[in-house]
Each structure stands twice: as C-alpha cells, then as structure tokens.
Coordinates of C-alpha atoms in Angstrom, one line a residue:
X754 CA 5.2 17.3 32.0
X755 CA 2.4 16.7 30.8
X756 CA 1.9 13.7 27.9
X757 CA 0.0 14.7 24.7
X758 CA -1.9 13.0 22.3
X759 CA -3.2 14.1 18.8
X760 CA -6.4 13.4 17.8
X761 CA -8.2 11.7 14.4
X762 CA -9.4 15.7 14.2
X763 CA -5.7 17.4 14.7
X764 CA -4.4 14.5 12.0
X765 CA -7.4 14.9 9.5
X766 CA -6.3 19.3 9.5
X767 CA -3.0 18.3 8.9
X768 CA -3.5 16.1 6.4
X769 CA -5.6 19.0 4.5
X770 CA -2.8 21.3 5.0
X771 CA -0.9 18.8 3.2
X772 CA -3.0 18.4 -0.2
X773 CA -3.6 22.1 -0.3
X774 CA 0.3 22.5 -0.4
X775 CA 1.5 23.3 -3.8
X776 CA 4.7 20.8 -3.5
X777 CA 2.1 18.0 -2.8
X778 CA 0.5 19.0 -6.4
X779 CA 3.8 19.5 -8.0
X780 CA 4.1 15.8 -6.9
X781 CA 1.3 14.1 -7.6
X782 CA 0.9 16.0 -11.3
X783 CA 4.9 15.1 -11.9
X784 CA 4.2 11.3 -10.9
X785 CA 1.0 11.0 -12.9
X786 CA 2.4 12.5 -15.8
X787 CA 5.6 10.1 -15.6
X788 CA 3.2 7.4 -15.7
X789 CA 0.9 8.3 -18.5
X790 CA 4.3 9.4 -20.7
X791 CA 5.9 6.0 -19.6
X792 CA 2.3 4.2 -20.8
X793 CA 2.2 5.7 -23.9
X794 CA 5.8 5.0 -24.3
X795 CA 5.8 1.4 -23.7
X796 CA 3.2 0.9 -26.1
X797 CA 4.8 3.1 -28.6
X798 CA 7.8 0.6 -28.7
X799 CA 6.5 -2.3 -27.8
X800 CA 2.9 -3.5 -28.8
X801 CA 4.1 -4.7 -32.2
X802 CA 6.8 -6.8 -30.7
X803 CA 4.9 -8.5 -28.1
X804 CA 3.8 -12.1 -28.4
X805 CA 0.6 -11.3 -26.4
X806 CA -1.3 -8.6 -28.0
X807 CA -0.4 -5.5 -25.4
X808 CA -3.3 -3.1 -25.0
X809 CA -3.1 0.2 -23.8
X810 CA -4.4 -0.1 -20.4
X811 CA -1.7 -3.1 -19.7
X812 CA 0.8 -0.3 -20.3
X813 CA -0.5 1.8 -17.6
X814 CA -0.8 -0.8 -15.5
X815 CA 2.5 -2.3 -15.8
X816 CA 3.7 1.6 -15.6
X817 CA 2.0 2.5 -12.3
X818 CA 4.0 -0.5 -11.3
X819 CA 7.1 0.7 -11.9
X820 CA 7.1 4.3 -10.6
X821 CA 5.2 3.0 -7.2
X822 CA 8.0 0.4 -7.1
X823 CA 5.3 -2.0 -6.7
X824 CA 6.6 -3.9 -9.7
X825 CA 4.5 -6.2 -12.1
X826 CA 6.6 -9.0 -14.0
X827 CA 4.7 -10.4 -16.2
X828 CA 6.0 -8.1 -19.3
X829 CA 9.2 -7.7 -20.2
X830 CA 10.7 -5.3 -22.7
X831 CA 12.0 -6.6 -25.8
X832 CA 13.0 -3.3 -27.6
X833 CA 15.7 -1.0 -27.2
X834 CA 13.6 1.9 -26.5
X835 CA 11.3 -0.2 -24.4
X836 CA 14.0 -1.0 -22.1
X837 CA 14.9 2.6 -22.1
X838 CA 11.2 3.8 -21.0
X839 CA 11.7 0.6 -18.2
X840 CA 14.7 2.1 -16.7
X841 CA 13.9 5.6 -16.5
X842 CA 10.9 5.0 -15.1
X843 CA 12.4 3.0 -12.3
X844 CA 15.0 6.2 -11.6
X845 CA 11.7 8.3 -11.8
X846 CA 9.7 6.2 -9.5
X847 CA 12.5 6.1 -6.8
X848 CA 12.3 9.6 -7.2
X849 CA 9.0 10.4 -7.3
X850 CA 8.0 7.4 -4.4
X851 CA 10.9 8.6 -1.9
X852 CA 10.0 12.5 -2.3
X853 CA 6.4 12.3 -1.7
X854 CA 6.6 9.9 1.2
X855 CA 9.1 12.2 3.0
X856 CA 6.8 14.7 2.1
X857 CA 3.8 13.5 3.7
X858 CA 5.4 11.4 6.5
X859 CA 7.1 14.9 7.5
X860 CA 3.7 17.0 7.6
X861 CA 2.2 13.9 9.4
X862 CA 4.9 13.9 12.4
X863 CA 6.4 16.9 12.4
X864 CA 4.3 18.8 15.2
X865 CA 4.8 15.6 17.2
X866 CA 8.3 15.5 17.0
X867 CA 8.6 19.3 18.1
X868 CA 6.5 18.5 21.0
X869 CA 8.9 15.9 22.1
X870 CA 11.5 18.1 21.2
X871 CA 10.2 20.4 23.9
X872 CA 9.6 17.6 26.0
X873 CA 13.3 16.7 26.0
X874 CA 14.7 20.2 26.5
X875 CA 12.0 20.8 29.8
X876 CA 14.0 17.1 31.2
X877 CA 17.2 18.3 30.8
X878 CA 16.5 21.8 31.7
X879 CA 14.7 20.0 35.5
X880 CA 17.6 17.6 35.7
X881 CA 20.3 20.5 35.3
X882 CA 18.2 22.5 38.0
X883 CA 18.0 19.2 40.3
X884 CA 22.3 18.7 40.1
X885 CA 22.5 22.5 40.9
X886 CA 19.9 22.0 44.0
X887 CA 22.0 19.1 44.9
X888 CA 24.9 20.9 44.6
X889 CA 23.6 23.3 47.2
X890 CA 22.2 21.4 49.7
X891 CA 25.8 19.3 49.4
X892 CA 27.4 22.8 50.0
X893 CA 25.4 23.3 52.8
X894 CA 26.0 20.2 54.7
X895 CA 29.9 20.5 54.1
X896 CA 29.7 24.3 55.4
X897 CA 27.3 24.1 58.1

C-alpha cells in the first residue's frame, strides 16, 4: 500500500476546476448580490435615523459582516425595516457561508478521501485473505 501525497500543483488544478465551476459562480454572484441589496437597504432605512451620519460604504461594510458571519457591532438598527434587512441577511449569510464552504472544502478533499477510501477497502480485502490463509494452514495442521 503504497501512501500518497498531493502536491501544491494537484491542489492549485483543483482549485481551478473549482472557480471554473458554474455552482461556484452561482455562489459568489448570489452572495455579492445579497450584500450589495442588504447595503443599499440598510442605508435606505436607516441613514436618516442614525445619530452618526451613516455613509454608504459603512453599510457595505457592516453588510459584508453579516453574510460572512464575521459580524461588526458597532451599528445597530433602529428601524423596523432596518432590522428586517439585519435578519435576513443573517439567514442569507448562514446560507450563503455554509454552501460555499462545503462547496469548496468538498472539491478540495474529495480525491483524497476516495484514495483512502480505496486504501481501506485493499486492508480489509488483505486482512479477509490473511483469516482465510489462516484458516487453511489451521485446516491443515488439524488434518495432517
């Protein structure tokens, strides 16, 4: 059995594979676009009712933070539809974070885990083969 090891090259080829997939796209364009929508949003409800004055680019900011689930505190909602934009954007980034992590976590490790896969059946399939030689050779010595 022979161990293997993957190389910078074999991860680098996978990792292109990845981005050229069209799920990856579907991803990336979804959790941008949640983003930018949840920016415009908060600012929409909320710049005239914050005591600070709220520019636009704190709203992407404090977005981005929410859908990576990164989080960034130091604005809270004080509308109705502000609070509104806050939790669906939380449900969205869950969403969003979770799929495209299991995403690229699975075209990352999957070849890996086939190979130990294979590396487990070949174990068992020596170890059932040993038993049976044992088996054998136990047969023998009884018989003979």
């Amino acid at each position: 059995m022979a161990r293997r090891t993957v190389t910078l090259t074999q991860y680098k080829s996978r990792f292109l594979a990845l981005v050229k997939h069209p799920f990856f796209w579907f991803l990336t364009i979804f959790g941008n676009s949640v983003i930018l929508l949840g920016s415009v949003l908060i600012y929409f409800f909320e710049a005239e009712l914050s005591e600070k004055s709220l520019q636009f680019i704190d709203c992407i900011l404090w977005s981005a933070g929410l859908v990576t689930t990164i989080g960034y505190a130091d604005f809270t909602p004080q509308s109705l539809g502000g609070k509104i934009v806050v939790l669906t954007l939380m449900m969205c980034g869950t969403l969003f974070i979770w799929s495209y992590m299991g995403f690229l976590v699975t075209g990352m490790i999957t070849p890996e885990l086939s190979s130990l896969e294979q590396d487990v059946h070949d174990v068992e399939k020596e170890i059932k083969d040993m038993k049976v030689e044992n088996q054998n050779l136990t047969k023998e010595k009884l018989g003979g």
